[in-house]
Backbone as JSON Lines, residues from 0, in Angstrom:
{"i":0,"aa":"X","n":[159.67,42.71,-141.09],"ca":[160.16,42.25,-139.78],"c":[161.57,42.77,-139.5]}
{"i":1,"aa":"X","n":[162.53,42.63,-140.43],"ca":[163.88,43.16,-140.17],"c":[163.88,44.65,-139.88]}
{"i":2,"aa":"X","n":[162.98,45.39,-140.54],"ca":[162.9,46.84,-140.31],"c":[162.57,47.11,-138.85]}
{"i":3,"aa":"X","n":[161.59,46.37,-138.32],"ca":[161.2,46.55,-136.92],"c":[162.4,46.28,-136.01]}
{"i":4,"aa":"X","n":[163.12,45.21,-136.31],"ca":[164.3,44.86,-135.5],"c":[165.32,45.99,-135.54]}
{"i":5,"aa":"X","n":[165.56,46.52,-136.74],"ca":[166.54,47.61,-136.89],"c":[166.12,48.81,-136.05]}
{"i":6,"aa":"X","n":[164.84,49.18,-136.14],"ca":[164.36,50.33,-135.38],"c":[164.52,50.08,-133.88]}
{"i":7,"aa":"X","n":[164.2,48.85,-133.46],"ca":[164.31,48.53,-132.04],"c":[165.75,48.68,-131.58]}
{"i":8,"aa":"X","n":[166.7,48.19,-132.39],"ca":[168.11,48.29,-132.01],"c":[168.55,49.75,-132.02]}
{"i":9,"aa":"X","n":[168.04,50.53,-132.97],"ca":[168.39,51.95,-133.02],"c":[167.96,52.65,-131.74]}
{"i":10,"aa":"X","n":[166.72,52.37,-131.31],"ca":[166.2,53.05,-130.13],"c":[166.91,52.59,-128.87]}
{"i":11,"aa":"X","n":[167.34,51.32,-128.83],"ca":[167.97,50.79,-127.62],"c":[169.48,51.02,-127.62]}
{"i":12,"aa":"X","n":[170.05,51.49,-128.72],"ca":[171.51,51.68,-128.8],"c":[172.03,52.64,-127.72]}
{"i":13,"aa":"X","n":[171.42,53.82,-127.52],"ca":[171.93,54.75,-126.5],"c":[171.85,54.17,-125.09]}
{"i":14,"aa":"X","n":[170.85,53.32,-124.84],"ca":[170.66,52.8,-123.48],"c":[171.38,51.48,-123.27]}
{"i":15,"aa":"X","n":[172.35,51.18,-124.11],"ca":[173.0,49.86,-124.04],"c":[173.68,49.62,-122.69]}
{"i":16,"aa":"X","n":[174.03,50.7,-121.98],"ca":[174.66,50.51,-120.66],"c":[173.7,49.81,-119.71]}
{"i":17,"aa":"X","n":[172.41,50.17,-119.81],"ca":[171.43,49.61,-118.89],"c":[170.98,48.25,-119.39]}
{"i":18,"aa":"X","n":[171.43,47.22,-118.71],"ca":[171.12,45.85,-119.12],"c":[169.63,45.53,-118.99]}
{"i":19,"aa":"X","n":[168.94,45.99,-117.94],"ca":[167.51,45.67,-117.81],"c":[166.7,46.07,-119.03]}
{"i":20,"aa":"X","n":[167.06,47.17,-119.66],"ca":[166.33,47.6,-120.85],"c":[166.45,46.55,-121.95]}
{"i":21,"aa":"X","n":[167.67,46.06,-122.14],"ca":[167.91,45.07,-123.2],"c":[167.15,43.78,-122.9]}
{"i":22,"aa":"X","n":[167.22,43.34,-121.63],"ca":[166.54,42.08,-121.27],"c":[165.04,42.23,-121.46]}
{"i":23,"aa":"X","n":[164.48,43.37,-121.05],"ca":[163.04,43.57,-121.21],"c":[162.68,43.64,-122.7]}
{"i":24,"aa":"X","n":[163.54,44.27,-123.49],"ca":[163.29,44.36,-124.93],"c":[163.33,42.97,-125.55]}
{"i":25,"aa":"X","n":[164.3,42.16,-125.12],"ca":[164.42,40.81,-125.69],"c":[163.21,39.96,-125.3]}
{"i":26,"aa":"X","n":[162.76,40.11,-124.06],"ca":[161.58,39.34,-123.63],"c":[160.35,39.82,-124.41]}
{"i":27,"aa":"X","n":[160.25,41.14,-124.63],"ca":[159.13,41.67,-125.42],"c":[159.18,41.12,-126.84]}
{"i":28,"aa":"X","n":[160.39,41.09,-127.41],"ca":[160.54,40.56,-128.77],"c":[160.11,39.09,-128.81]}
{"i":29,"aa":"X","n":[160.51,38.34,-127.78],"ca":[160.16,36.93,-127.75],"c":[158.64,36.76,-127.72]}
{"i":30,"aa":"X","n":[157.98,37.55,-126.88],"ca":[156.52,37.44,-126.78],"c":[155.88,37.84,-128.11]}
{"i":31,"aa":"X","n":[156.4,38.91,-128.74],"ca":[155.85,39.35,-130.03],"c":[156.03,38.26,-131.09]}
{"i":32,"aa":"X","n":[157.22,37.66,-131.12],"ca":[157.5,36.62,-132.12],"c":[156.59,35.41,-131.91]}
{"i":33,"aa":"X","n":[156.41,35.02,-130.64],"ca":[155.56,33.86,-130.36],"c":[154.12,34.17,-130.77]}
{"i":34,"aa":"X","n":[153.68,35.42,-130.51],"ca":[152.31,35.79,-130.88],"c":[152.16,35.78,-132.39]}
{"i":35,"aa":"X","n":[153.16,36.32,-133.11],"ca":[153.09,36.35,-134.57],"c":[153.09,34.94,-135.13]}
{"i":36,"aa":"X","n":[153.91,34.06,-134.54],"ca":[153.95,32.67,-134.99],"c":[152.58,32.03,-134.79]}
{"i":37,"aa":"X","n":[151.96,32.31,-133.64],"ca":[150.64,31.76,-133.34],"c":[149.62,32.26,-134.37]}
{"i":38,"aa":"X","n":[149.65,33.56,-134.67],"ca":[148.72,34.13,-135.65],"c":[148.96,33.52,-137.02]}
{"i":39,"aa":"X","n":[150.22,33.4,-137.41],"ca":[150.55,32.81,-138.71],"c":[150.03,31.39,-138.8]}
{"i":40,"aa":"X","n":[150.18,30.64,-137.71],"ca":[149.7,29.26,-137.69],"c":[148.19,29.25,-137.93]}
{"i":41,"aa":"X","n":[147.47,30.15,-137.25],"ca":[146.02,30.22,-137.41],"c":[145.65,30.55,-138.85]}
{"i":42,"aa":"X","n":[146.34,31.51,-139.45],"ca":[146.05,31.9,-140.84],"c":[146.3,30.72,-141.77]}
{"i":43,"aa":"X","n":[147.42,30.03,-141.56],"ca":[147.77,28.9,-142.43],"c":[146.7,27.82,-142.3]}
{"i":44,"aa":"X","n":[146.31,27.5,-141.06],"ca":[145.32,26.44,-140.87],"c":[143.99,26.85,-141.5]}
{"i":45,"aa":"X","n":[143.64,28.13,-141.4],"ca":[142.38,28.6,-141.98],"c":[142.42,28.48,-143.51]}
{"i":46,"aa":"X","n":[143.54,28.89,-144.11],"ca":[143.66,28.83,-145.57],"c":[143.69,27.38,-146.03]}
{"i":47,"aa":"X","n":[144.29,26.49,-145.24],"ca":[144.35,25.08,-145.6],"c":[142.95,24.47,-145.5]}
{"i":48,"aa":"X","n":[142.18,24.9,-144.52],"ca":[140.85,24.33,-144.32],"c":[139.93,24.62,-145.49]}
{"i":49,"aa":"X","n":[140.14,25.77,-146.16],"ca":[139.24,26.14,-147.25],"c":[139.45,25.32,-148.5]}
């Protein structure tokens, strides 16, 4: 996970002047994190059920 974050910051570093890019990236990160949390929850519940 930290590697992905580092790469994302590397790619967005040159475009730091453009705020919309950062906001869209942050919103994308939020959606990705929420989706991953949801998937993790499902995996945990499945493993607990067994």
